[in-house]
Amino acid sequence: MTDARTLAPQLPAPKLVIDGQPVDPVEGGTLPVVNPATGQKICDVPSANGADVDKAVKAARRAFESGPWSKMNPSERGKLIRKLSELLWERREEFALVESMNNGKTFREAIRGDVGPGAGTLAYFSDWANKITGEVLPVDGPFLTYCLKEPVGVVAAIVPWNYPTCLLCWKLGPALAAGCTVVVKPSELTPLTALKLGTLALEAGFPPGVLNVVTGYGDPTGEALARHPDVDKISFTGSGRTARRLLQASAGSNLKKLTLELGGKSPQIILPDADFDTATEACFWGIFGNKGEICNAGSRVLVHEKAYDAFVGRLVERAQKMKVGDPLDPETEMGSQISARQLDTILSYIESGRKQGAKLLTGGERDTQGVKAKGYFVKPTIFGDVKPEMKIAQEEIFGPVLSCLRFRDEAHALEIANSTTYGLAASIWTRDVAKAHAMARKVKSGVVWINCFNEFDNAAPFGGYKESGWGRDLSHHALEGYLQYKAVWTKLPEGV
Ligand code: NAD
């Protein structure tokens, strides 16, 4: 991997991407984009208003109804998605550098966890474009009745800031493979790679209007998309708070369909016979990877009381060795939090942990040493003796703060694991695999990892139970969110 400090950042043009072209916003508003590791402005990008959103939706509608996209053979559609994937992979370092500067994540993580997997997801779904089949239905006759699977239409992809490229590709891959057209709304904090991807799609040969990008704040840009009567579906990743706004907007407009990928408070359950070496490393990266800004972060470690002291001791030791610093330095293990606001949120959770009586084992404060003084860095933080009802055990912090809890037996571990409003992911660590499978059935979450954590594959669905969301990203199941089914009946002649 190239040393990112030797690369020159290639920023996108400060234009919206609408109807096959980079364009200025109607009223010329801008929003500043900041490097959270230095606190310095990188550039300005357009802040789209309702009129810009309307232009983008109209372009997407034209491309969907009468443009070349609607007439393109599925295999050709697949080739274009594949081309976009290849271009993204070729330029992974260019994208990763911009992502790292804009998000504060390490350059290594930007390639390994964000841009690389994004390209992989596009490649996976490119192969699905000509494999979406309908079915002939065994109805009582005499009829020939079949079911067509048709694209849902114009999709608004509204995505967050923690994995800007990857999560966008999680939406684009299945939406484009299904034959939908898309208007992308990246987070106001990390709009750069979405703009770059929008122009890369034009370079790949996508027809005008198929992939549009509007940058701007949640309100008015996101709201305008959510309320637009000609958007058929919103595919959203973000917070539960915004998800509720989207539901209201859908109810107040055209009842557009929604897929919601939301937050988590994932438990890692450590039984006394677990392989401690592997589990320690997985618990460490499970919370401190991507600076804890991961929806499925393993933010609760539940340890059997017999193993608690030894296991938590190892974790603390590992956290104290973590190298926090310049995201572009290849030695750095953890970069900067995304913003001053997120830093304040994290510090206020740390304060609440202290006040509610959890035992601070390491970290617990902002890190302002050396080059970190101007950025939004937090020391890797671990709380012990956390009780399930404490705020730091219940709410998503979205930062490098781990809560360690004790349990008596498996039933107690499951009770704690299931005690939050979330249900995104969980892990179980034990050499007794039969026990692990029995426990996996009782965990209320969309993903359960046994003796591993944070494993992803394009073939495996990802999404949540309970308030962690509706619908799934990844795998062929994700396609269902972008398709609608049509039953076609033909009356057959009697007696033939
Ligand atoms: P957020 O909800 O604040 O913002 C997400 C997106 O919604 C942004 O593009 C934002 O501009 C937009 N938005 C905000 N208000 C809007 C409105 N009123 N109408 C339309 N759009 C609006 O979330 P965030 O802070 O960017 O991301 C963090 C959250 O995302 C966390 O809760 C995290 O768990 C969740 N997340 C979930 C997954 C998953 O796959 N389940 C993955 C990553 C992040």
Coordinates of N, CA and C in Angstrom, one line a residue, residues 203-426:
E203 N -18.1 8.5 -16.5 CA -17.0 8.0 -17.2 C -17.2 6.5 -17.6
A204 N -17.8 5.8 -16.8 CA -18.1 4.4 -17.0 C -19.1 4.2 -18.2
G205 N -19.8 5.3 -18.5 CA -20.8 5.2 -19.6 C -22.2 5.1 -19.2
F206 N -22.6 5.4 -17.9 CA -24.0 5.4 -17.5 C -24.7 6.5 -18.3
P207 N -25.9 6.2 -18.8 CA -26.7 7.2 -19.5 C -27.1 8.3 -18.5
P208 N -27.4 9.5 -19.0 CA -27.8 10.6 -18.2 C -29.0 10.3 -17.3
G209 N -29.0 10.7 -16.1 CA -30.2 10.6 -15.2 C -30.2 9.3 -14.4
V210 N -29.3 8.3 -14.7 CA -29.4 7.0 -14.0 C -28.9 7.2 -12.6
L211 N -27.8 8.0 -12.5 CA -27.2 8.1 -11.1 C -26.9 9.6 -10.9
N212 N -27.7 10.2 -10.1 CA -27.6 11.6 -9.8 C -27.1 11.8 -8.4
V213 N -26.3 12.9 -8.1 CA -25.9 13.1 -6.8 C -26.2 14.5 -6.4
V214 N -27.0 14.7 -5.3 CA -27.2 16.0 -4.7 C -26.6 16.1 -3.3
T215 N -25.8 17.1 -3.1 CA -25.1 17.2 -1.8 C -25.9 18.3 -1.0
G216 N -25.9 18.2 0.3 CA -26.6 19.2 1.1 C -26.9 18.7 2.5
Y217 N -27.5 19.5 3.3 CA -27.9 19.1 4.6 C -29.1 18.2 4.6
G218 N -29.3 17.6 5.8 CA -30.5 16.8 6.0 C -31.8 17.6 5.6
D219 N -31.8 18.8 6.1 CA -32.9 19.7 5.8 C -32.2 21.0 5.2
P220 N -32.4 21.4 4.0 CA -33.6 21.0 3.1 C -33.3 19.8 2.1
T221 N -32.1 19.5 1.8 CA -31.9 18.6 0.7 C -32.5 17.2 0.9
G222 N -32.2 16.6 2.1 CA -32.7 15.3 2.4 C -34.3 15.3 2.5
E223 N -34.8 16.3 3.2 CA -36.2 16.5 3.4 C -36.9 16.6 2.0
A224 N -36.3 17.3 1.1 CA -36.9 17.5 -0.2 C -37.0 16.2 -1.0
L225 N -36.0 15.4 -0.8 CA -36.1 14.1 -1.5 C -37.1 13.2 -0.8
A226 N -37.1 13.2 0.5 CA -38.1 12.4 1.3 C -39.5 12.8 1.0
R227 N -39.8 14.0 0.8 CA -41.2 14.5 0.5 C -41.5 14.5 -0.9
H228 N -40.6 14.2 -1.8 CA -40.8 14.4 -3.2 C -41.9 13.3 -3.7
P229 N -42.9 13.8 -4.4 CA -44.0 12.8 -4.8 C -43.6 11.9 -5.9
D230 N -42.4 12.2 -6.5 CA -42.0 11.3 -7.6 C -40.9 10.4 -7.3
V231 N -40.5 10.3 -6.0 CA -39.5 9.3 -5.5 C -40.3 8.1 -5.1
D232 N -40.0 6.9 -5.6 CA -40.8 5.7 -5.3 C -40.3 5.0 -4.0
K233 N -39.0 5.2 -3.7 CA -38.4 4.5 -2.6 C -37.3 5.2 -2.0
I234 N -37.2 5.1 -0.7 CA -36.0 5.7 0.0 C -35.2 4.5 0.6
S235 N -33.9 4.4 0.2 CA -33.1 3.4 0.8 C -32.2 4.2 1.7
F236 N -32.3 4.0 3.0 CA -31.7 4.9 4.0 C -30.8 4.1 4.9
T237 N -29.6 4.7 5.2 CA -28.8 4.2 6.3 C -28.5 5.4 7.2
G238 N -28.7 5.3 8.4 CA -28.5 6.4 9.3 C -29.1 6.2 10.7
S239 N -29.5 7.3 11.3 CA -30.0 7.2 12.7 C -31.5 6.9 12.8
G240 N -31.9 6.4 13.9 CA -33.3 6.2 14.1 C -34.1 7.5 14.1
R241 N -33.5 8.5 14.6 CA -34.1 9.8 14.6 C -34.5 10.2 13.2
T242 N -33.6 10.2 12.3 CA -33.9 10.5 10.9 C -34.9 9.5 10.2
A243 N -34.7 8.3 10.6 CA -35.6 7.3 10.0 C -37.1 7.6 10.4
R244 N -37.3 8.1 11.6 CA -38.7 8.5 12.0 C -39.2 9.7 11.1
R245 N -38.3 10.6 10.8 CA -38.6 11.8 9.9 C -39.0 11.2 8.5
L246 N -38.2 10.3 8.1 CA -38.5 9.7 6.7 C -39.9 9.0 6.7
L247 N -40.2 8.3 7.8 CA -41.5 7.7 7.8 C -42.6 8.7 7.7
Q248 N -42.4 9.8 8.5 CA -43.5 10.9 8.4 C -43.6 11.5 7.0
A249 N -42.4 11.7 6.4 CA -42.4 12.3 5.1 C -43.0 11.4 4.1
S250 N -42.8 10.1 4.2 CA -43.4 9.1 3.3 C -44.9 9.1 3.5
A251 N -45.4 9.1 4.8 CA -46.8 9.2 5.1 C -47.4 10.5 4.6
G252 N -46.7 11.6 4.6 CA -47.2 12.8 4.2 C -47.1 13.1 2.7
S253 N -46.5 12.2 2.0 CA -46.4 12.4 0.5 C -47.1 11.2 -0.2
N254 N -46.3 10.3 -0.9 CA -46.9 9.3 -1.7 C -46.7 7.9 -1.2
L255 N -46.5 7.8 0.2 CA -46.4 6.5 0.8 C -45.2 5.7 0.2
K256 N -44.1 6.4 -0.1 CA -43.0 5.8 -0.7 C -42.4 4.7 0.2
K257 N -41.8 3.7 -0.5 CA -41.4 2.5 0.2 C -40.0 2.9 0.9
L258 N -39.7 2.2 2.0 CA -38.5 2.5 2.8 C -37.7 1.2 3.1
T259 N -36.4 1.4 3.0 CA -35.5 0.4 3.6 C -34.7 1.2 4.6
L260 N -34.6 0.7 5.9 CA -34.0 1.4 6.9 C -32.9 0.6 7.6
E261 N -31.6 1.1 7.4 CA -30.5 0.4 8.1 C -30.1 1.3 9.2
L262 N -30.3 1.0 10.5 CA -30.1 2.0 11.5 C -29.0 1.5 12.5
G263 N -29.1 2.0 13.7 CA -28.0 1.8 14.7 C -28.0 0.5 15.4
G264 N -27.0 0.4 16.3 CA -26.9 -0.9 17.0 C -26.2 -0.7 18.4
K265 N -26.2 -1.8 19.2 CA -25.5 -1.8 20.5 C -25.1 -3.2 20.6
S266 N -24.2 -3.7 19.7 CA -24.0 -5.1 19.6 C -23.2 -5.7 20.7
P267 N -23.7 -6.8 21.3 CA -23.0 -7.5 22.3 C -22.0 -8.6 21.8
Q268 N -20.9 -8.7 22.5 CA -20.0 -9.8 22.2 C -20.0 -10.6 23.5
I269 N -20.5 -11.9 23.4 CA -20.6 -12.7 24.6 C -19.4 -13.7 24.7
I270 N -18.7 -13.6 25.8 CA -17.5 -14.4 26.0 C -17.7 -15.4 27.1
L271 N -17.8 -16.7 26.6 CA -17.9 -17.8 27.6 C -16.5 -18.2 28.1
P272 N -16.5 -18.8 29.3 CA -15.2 -19.0 29.9 C -14.2 -19.9 29.1
D273 N -14.8 -20.7 28.2 CA -13.9 -21.6 27.4 C -13.5 -21.0 26.0
A274 N -13.7 -19.7 25.9 CA -13.4 -19.1 24.6 C -11.9 -19.0 24.3
D275 N -11.6 -19.0 23.1 CA -10.2 -18.7 22.7 C -9.9 -17.3 23.0
F276 N -9.2 -17.0 24.1 CA -9.0 -15.6 24.5 C -8.2 -14.8 23.6
D277 N -7.2 -15.4 23.0 CA -6.3 -14.6 22.1 C -7.1 -14.0 20.9
T278 N -7.9 -14.9 20.3 CA -8.6 -14.4 19.1 C -9.8 -13.5 19.6
A279 N -10.4 -13.8 20.7 CA -11.6 -13.0 21.1 C -11.1 -11.6 21.6
T280 N -9.9 -11.6 22.2 CA -9.5 -10.2 22.6 C -9.3 -9.3 21.4
E281 N -8.6 -9.9 20.4 CA -8.3 -9.1 19.2 C -9.6 -8.7 18.5
A282 N -10.6 -9.6 18.5 CA -11.9 -9.3 17.9 C -12.7 -8.2 18.7
C283 N -12.6 -8.3 20.0 CA -13.3 -7.4 20.8 C -12.7 -6.0 20.7
F284 N -11.3 -6.0 20.6 CA -10.6 -4.7 20.5 C -11.0 -4.0 19.2
W285 N -10.8 -4.7 18.1 CA -11.1 -4.1 16.8 C -12.6 -3.9 16.6
G286 N -13.4 -4.7 17.3 CA -14.9 -4.6 17.2 C -15.4 -3.3 17.7
I287 N -14.7 -2.7 18.7 CA -15.1 -1.4 19.2 C -14.2 -0.2 18.7
F288 N -12.9 -0.5 18.5 CA -12.0 0.6 18.2 C -11.7 0.7 16.7
G289 N -12.1 -0.3 15.9 CA -12.0 -0.2 14.4 C -12.9 1.0 14.0
N290 N -12.4 1.7 12.9 CA -13.1 2.9 12.4 C -13.5 3.8 13.5
K291 N -12.7 3.9 14.6 CA -12.9 4.8 15.7 C -14.3 4.6 16.4
G292 N -14.8 3.4 16.3 CA -16.0 3.1 17.0 C -17.2 3.6 16.2
E293 N -17.0 4.2 15.1 CA -18.1 4.8 14.3 C -18.6 3.7 13.3
I294 N -19.1 2.6 13.9 CA -19.6 1.5 13.1 C -21.0 1.1 13.7
C295 N -21.9 1.0 12.8 CA -23.3 0.7 13.3 C -23.3 -0.6 14.1
N296 N -22.5 -1.6 13.6 CA -22.5 -2.9 14.4 C -21.3 -3.0 15.3
A297 N -20.8 -1.9 15.8 CA -19.6 -1.9 16.7 C -20.0 -2.8 17.9
G298 N -19.0 -3.6 18.3 CA -19.2 -4.5 19.5 C -19.0 -3.7 20.7
S299 N -20.0 -2.8 21.0 CA -19.8 -1.8 22.0 C -20.1 -2.3 23.4
R300 N -20.6 -3.6 23.5 CA -20.8 -4.2 24.8 C -20.1 -5.6 24.8
V301 N -19.2 -5.7 25.7 CA -18.5 -7.0 25.9 C -19.1 -7.7 27.2
L302 N -19.7 -8.8 27.0 CA -20.4 -9.5 28.1 C -19.5 -10.7 28.4
V303 N -18.9 -10.7 29.6 CA -18.0 -11.8 30.0 C -18.5 -12.6 31.2
H304 N -18.3 -13.9 31.1 CA -18.7 -14.8 32.2 C -17.9 -14.4 33.4
E305 N -18.6 -14.4 34.6 CA -17.9 -13.9 35.8 C -16.6 -14.6 36.1
K306 N -16.5 -15.9 35.7 CA -15.3 -16.6 36.0 C -14.1 -16.1 35.2
A307 N -14.4 -15.5 34.0 CA -13.3 -15.1 33.1 C -13.2 -13.6 33.0
Y308 N -14.1 -12.9 33.7 CA -14.2 -11.4 33.5 C -12.9 -10.7 33.8
D309 N -12.3 -10.9 34.9 CA -11.1 -10.1 35.3 C -9.9 -10.3 34.3
A310 N -9.7 -11.6 33.9 CA -8.6 -11.9 33.0 C -8.9 -11.4 31.7
F311 N -10.1 -11.5 31.2 CA -10.4 -11.1 29.8 C -10.4 -9.6 29.7
V312 N -11.0 -8.9 30.6 CA -11.1 -7.5 30.5 C -9.7 -6.9 30.7
G313 N -8.9 -7.5 31.6 CA -7.5 -7.0 31.8 C -6.7 -7.0 30.5
R314 N -6.9 -8.1 29.7 CA -6.2 -8.2 28.4 C -6.7 -7.1 27.4
L315 N -8.0 -6.9 27.4 CA -8.5 -5.8 26.5 C -7.9 -4.5 26.9
V316 N -7.9 -4.2 28.2 CA -7.4 -2.9 28.6 C -5.9 -2.7 28.2
E317 N -5.2 -3.8 28.4 CA -3.7 -3.8 28.0 C -3.6 -3.5 26.5
R318 N -4.4 -4.1 25.7 CA -4.3 -3.9 24.2 C -4.7 -2.5 23.9
A319 N -5.8 -2.0 24.5 CA -6.3 -0.6 24.2 C -5.2 0.4 24.6
Q320 N -4.5 0.2 25.7 CA -3.5 1.2 26.1 C -2.3 1.2 25.1
K321 N -2.2 0.2 24.3 CA -1.1 0.2 23.3 C -1.5 0.8 21.9
M322 N -2.8 1.1 21.8 CA -3.3 1.5 20.5 C -2.7 2.8 20.1
K323 N -2.3 2.9 18.8 CA -1.7 4.1 18.3 C -2.8 5.0 17.6
V324 N -3.0 6.1 18.3 CA -4.1 7.1 17.8 C -3.3 8.2 17.2
G325 N -3.7 8.7 16.0 CA -3.0 9.8 15.4 C -3.4 10.1 14.0
D326 N -2.4 10.7 13.3 CA -2.6 11.1 11.9 C -3.2 10.0 11.0
P327 N -4.4 10.1 10.5 CA -5.0 9.0 9.7 C -4.2 8.6 8.5
L328 N -3.3 9.5 8.0 CA -2.6 9.1 6.8 C -1.3 8.4 7.2
D329 N -0.9 8.4 8.4 CA 0.4 7.7 8.8 C 0.1 6.2 8.9
P330 N 0.9 5.4 8.1 CA 0.6 4.0 8.0 C 0.7 3.3 9.4
E331 N 1.3 3.9 10.4 CA 1.4 3.2 11.7 C 0.2 3.5 12.5
T332 N -0.7 4.4 12.2 CA -1.8 4.8 13.0 C -2.9 3.7 13.0
E333 N -3.4 3.4 14.1 CA -4.5 2.4 14.2 C -5.9 3.1 14.4
M334 N -5.9 4.3 14.9 CA -7.2 4.9 15.0 C -7.0 6.4 14.7
G335 N -7.9 6.9 13.9 CA -7.9 8.3 13.5 C -8.8 9.2 14.4
S336 N -9.3 10.2 13.7 CA -10.1 11.2 14.4 C -11.6 10.9 14.3
Q337 N -12.4 11.3 15.3 CA -13.8 11.2 15.2 C -14.3 12.2 14.1
I338 N -15.5 12.0 13.7 CA -16.0 12.7 12.5 C -16.1 14.3 12.6
S339 N -16.5 14.7 13.8 CA -16.8 16.2 14.0 C -16.7 16.6 15.4
A340 N -16.7 17.9 15.6 CA -16.7 18.4 17.0 C -18.0 18.0 17.7
R341 N -19.0 17.9 17.0 CA -20.3 17.6 17.6 C -20.3 16.1 18.1
Q342 N -19.7 15.2 17.2 CA -19.6 13.8 17.6 C -18.7 13.6 18.8
L343 N -17.6 14.4 18.8 CA -16.7 14.4 19.9 C -17.4 14.7 21.2
D344 N -18.2 15.8 21.2 CA -19.0 16.2 22.4 C -19.9 15.1 22.8
T345 N -20.6 14.5 21.8 CA -21.6 13.4 22.2 C -20.8 12.3 22.9
I346 N -19.7 11.9 22.4 CA -18.9 10.8 22.9 C -18.4 11.2 24.4
L347 N -17.9 12.4 24.5 CA -17.5 12.8 25.8 C -18.6 12.9 26.8
S348 N -19.8 13.2 26.4 CA -20.9 13.3 27.3 C -21.4 11.9 27.7
Y349 N -21.2 10.9 26.8 CA -21.5 9.5 27.2 C -20.5 9.1 28.3
I350 N -19.2 9.4 28.1 CA -18.2 9.0 29.0 C -18.5 9.6 30.4
E351 N -18.9 10.9 30.4 CA -19.3 11.5 31.6 C -20.5 10.8 32.3
S352 N -21.4 10.4 31.5 CA -22.6 9.7 32.1 C -22.2 8.3 32.6
G353 N -21.2 7.7 32.0 CA -20.8 6.4 32.5 C -20.1 6.6 33.9
R354 N -19.3 7.6 34.0 CA -18.7 7.9 35.3 C -19.8 8.2 36.3
K355 N -20.7 9.1 36.0 CA -21.7 9.5 36.9 C -22.6 8.4 37.4
Q356 N -22.9 7.4 36.5 CA -23.8 6.3 36.8 C -23.0 5.2 37.5
G357 N -21.7 5.4 37.8 CA -21.0 4.4 38.6 C -20.2 3.3 37.9
A358 N -20.1 3.4 36.6 CA -19.2 2.5 35.9 C -17.8 2.8 36.2
K359 N -16.9 1.8 36.1 CA -15.5 2.0 36.5 C -14.7 2.2 35.2
L360 N -14.1 3.4 35.2 CA -13.3 3.8 34.0 C -11.9 3.1 34.1
L361 N -11.7 2.2 33.1 CA -10.5 1.3 33.2 C -9.3 1.9 32.3
T362 N -9.7 2.6 31.3 CA -8.7 3.3 30.5 C -9.3 4.4 29.6
G363 N -8.5 5.3 29.2 CA -9.0 6.4 28.3 C -9.9 7.4 29.0
G364 N -11.1 7.7 28.4 CA -12.0 8.5 29.1 C -11.9 10.0 28.9
E365 N -11.1 10.4 27.8 CA -10.9 11.8 27.6 C -10.5 12.1 26.1
R366 N -10.6 13.3 25.8 CA -10.1 13.8 24.5 C -8.6 13.6 24.4
D367 N -8.1 13.3 23.2 CA -6.7 13.2 23.0 C -6.2 14.4 22.2
T368 N -5.4 15.2 22.9 CA -4.9 16.5 22.2 C -3.4 16.5 22.1
Q369 N -2.8 15.3 22.2 CA -1.3 15.3 22.2 C -0.8 15.6 20.8
G370 N 0.2 16.4 20.7 CA 0.9 16.7 19.4 C 0.0 17.1 18.3
V371 N 0.1 16.4 17.1 CA -0.7 16.8 15.9 C -2.2 16.6 16.2
K372 N -2.6 16.0 17.3 CA -4.0 15.7 17.5 C -4.7 16.9 18.1
A373 N -3.9 18.0 18.5 CA -4.5 19.1 19.2 C -5.7 19.8 18.5
K374 N -5.6 19.8 17.2 CA -6.6 20.5 16.4 C -7.7 19.6 15.9
G375 N -7.6 18.3 16.0 CA -8.6 17.4 15.5 C -9.5 16.9 16.7
Y376 N -10.3 15.9 16.3 CA -11.4 15.5 17.3 C -11.1 14.1 17.7
F377 N -10.0 13.9 18.4 CA -9.5 12.5 18.8 C -9.9 12.2 20.2
V378 N -10.2 10.9 20.4 CA -10.6 10.4 21.7 C -9.7 9.2 22.1
K379 N -9.3 9.2 23.3 CA -8.5 8.0 23.7 C -9.4 6.7 23.8
P380 N -8.9 5.6 23.3 CA -9.7 4.4 23.4 C -10.2 4.2 24.9
T381 N -11.5 4.0 25.1 CA -12.0 4.1 26.4 C -12.7 2.8 26.7
I382 N -12.4 2.3 27.9 CA -13.1 1.0 28.4 C -13.7 1.3 29.8
F383 N -14.9 1.0 29.9 CA -15.6 1.0 31.2 C -15.8 -0.5 31.7
G384 N -15.5 -0.7 33.0 CA -15.8 -2.0 33.6 C -17.0 -1.9 34.6
D385 N -17.5 -3.0 35.1 CA -18.6 -3.0 36.0 C -19.8 -2.3 35.6
V386 N -20.0 -2.3 34.3 CA -21.2 -1.6 33.7 C -22.4 -2.5 34.0
K387 N -23.5 -1.8 34.4 CA -24.8 -2.5 34.6 C -25.7 -2.3 33.4
P388 N -26.5 -3.3 33.1 CA -27.2 -3.3 31.8 C -28.1 -2.1 31.7
E389 N -28.6 -1.5 32.8 CA -29.5 -0.4 32.7 C -28.8 0.9 32.5
M390 N -27.5 1.0 32.6 CA -26.8 2.3 32.4 C -26.9 2.8 31.0
K391 N -26.9 4.1 30.9 CA -27.0 4.7 29.5 C -25.9 4.2 28.6
I392 N -24.7 4.0 29.1 CA -23.6 3.5 28.2 C -23.8 2.1 27.8
A393 N -24.7 1.4 28.4 CA -25.0 0.0 28.0 C -26.2 -0.1 27.2
Q394 N -27.0 1.0 27.1 CA -28.3 1.0 26.4 C -28.2 1.7 25.0
E395 N -27.5 2.9 25.0 CA -27.6 3.8 23.9 C -26.4 3.6 22.9
E396 N -26.6 3.9 21.7 CA -25.5 3.8 20.7 C -24.6 5.1 20.9
I397 N -23.3 4.9 21.2 CA -22.4 6.0 21.4 C -21.8 6.4 20.1
F398 N -21.5 5.5 19.2 CA -20.9 5.7 17.9 C -19.5 6.4 18.1
G399 N -18.7 5.8 19.0 CA -17.4 6.2 19.3 C -16.6 5.1 20.0
P400 N -15.3 5.4 20.3 CA -14.4 4.3 20.8 C -14.6 4.1 22.3
V401 N -15.8 3.7 22.7 CA -16.1 3.6 24.2 C -16.8 2.2 24.3
L402 N -16.1 1.4 25.1 CA -16.5 0.0 25.3 C -17.1 -0.2 26.7
S403 N -18.2 -0.9 26.8 CA -18.8 -1.2 28.1 C -18.6 -2.7 28.4
C404 N -18.0 -3.0 29.5 CA -17.8 -4.5 29.9 C -18.8 -4.8 31.0
L405 N -19.5 -5.9 30.8 CA -20.5 -6.4 31.8 C -20.2 -7.8 32.1
R406 N -20.6 -8.2 33.4 CA -20.5 -9.6 33.8 C -21.8 -10.3 33.7
F407 N -21.7 -11.7 33.4 CA -22.9 -12.5 33.4 C -22.6 -13.8 34.2
R408 N -23.7 -14.4 34.7 CA -23.6 -15.6 35.5 C -23.6 -16.8 34.7
D409 N -24.6 -16.9 33.8 CA -24.7 -18.1 32.9 C -25.3 -17.7 31.6
E410 N -25.5 -18.7 30.7 CA -25.9 -18.3 29.3 C -27.2 -17.6 29.3
A411 N -28.2 -18.0 30.1 CA -29.5 -17.4 30.1 C -29.3 -15.9 30.5
H412 N -28.5 -15.6 31.5 CA -28.3 -14.3 31.9 C -27.6 -13.5 30.8
A413 N -26.6 -14.1 30.1 CA -26.0 -13.4 29.0 C -27.0 -13.0 27.9
L414 N -27.9 -13.9 27.6 CA -28.9 -13.6 26.6 C -29.8 -12.5 27.0
E415 N -30.2 -12.6 28.3 CA -31.1 -11.5 28.8 C -30.4 -10.2 28.6
I416 N -29.2 -10.1 29.0 CA -28.5 -8.8 28.8 C -28.3 -8.4 27.3
A417 N -27.9 -9.4 26.6 CA -27.7 -9.2 25.1 C -29.0 -8.6 24.5
N418 N -30.1 -9.1 24.9 CA -31.4 -8.7 24.2 C -32.0 -7.5 24.9
S419 N -31.3 -6.9 25.9 CA -32.0 -5.9 26.7 C -32.0 -4.5 26.1
T420 N -31.5 -4.3 24.9 CA -31.6 -2.9 24.3 C -32.7 -2.9 23.3
T421 N -32.9 -1.6 22.8 CA -34.0 -1.5 21.7 C -33.4 -1.9 20.4
Y422 N -32.1 -2.1 20.3 CA -31.4 -2.5 19.0 C -31.3 -4.0 18.8
G423 N -31.0 -4.4 17.6 CA -30.8 -5.8 17.3 C -30.1 -5.9 15.9
L424 N -28.9 -5.3 15.9 CA -28.2 -5.4 14.6 C -27.3 -6.6 14.5
A425 N -26.4 -6.7 15.5 CA -25.4 -7.8 15.4 C -25.0 -8.3 16.8
A426 N -24.4 -9.5 16.8 CA -24.0 -10.0 18.1 C -22.9 -11.1 17.8

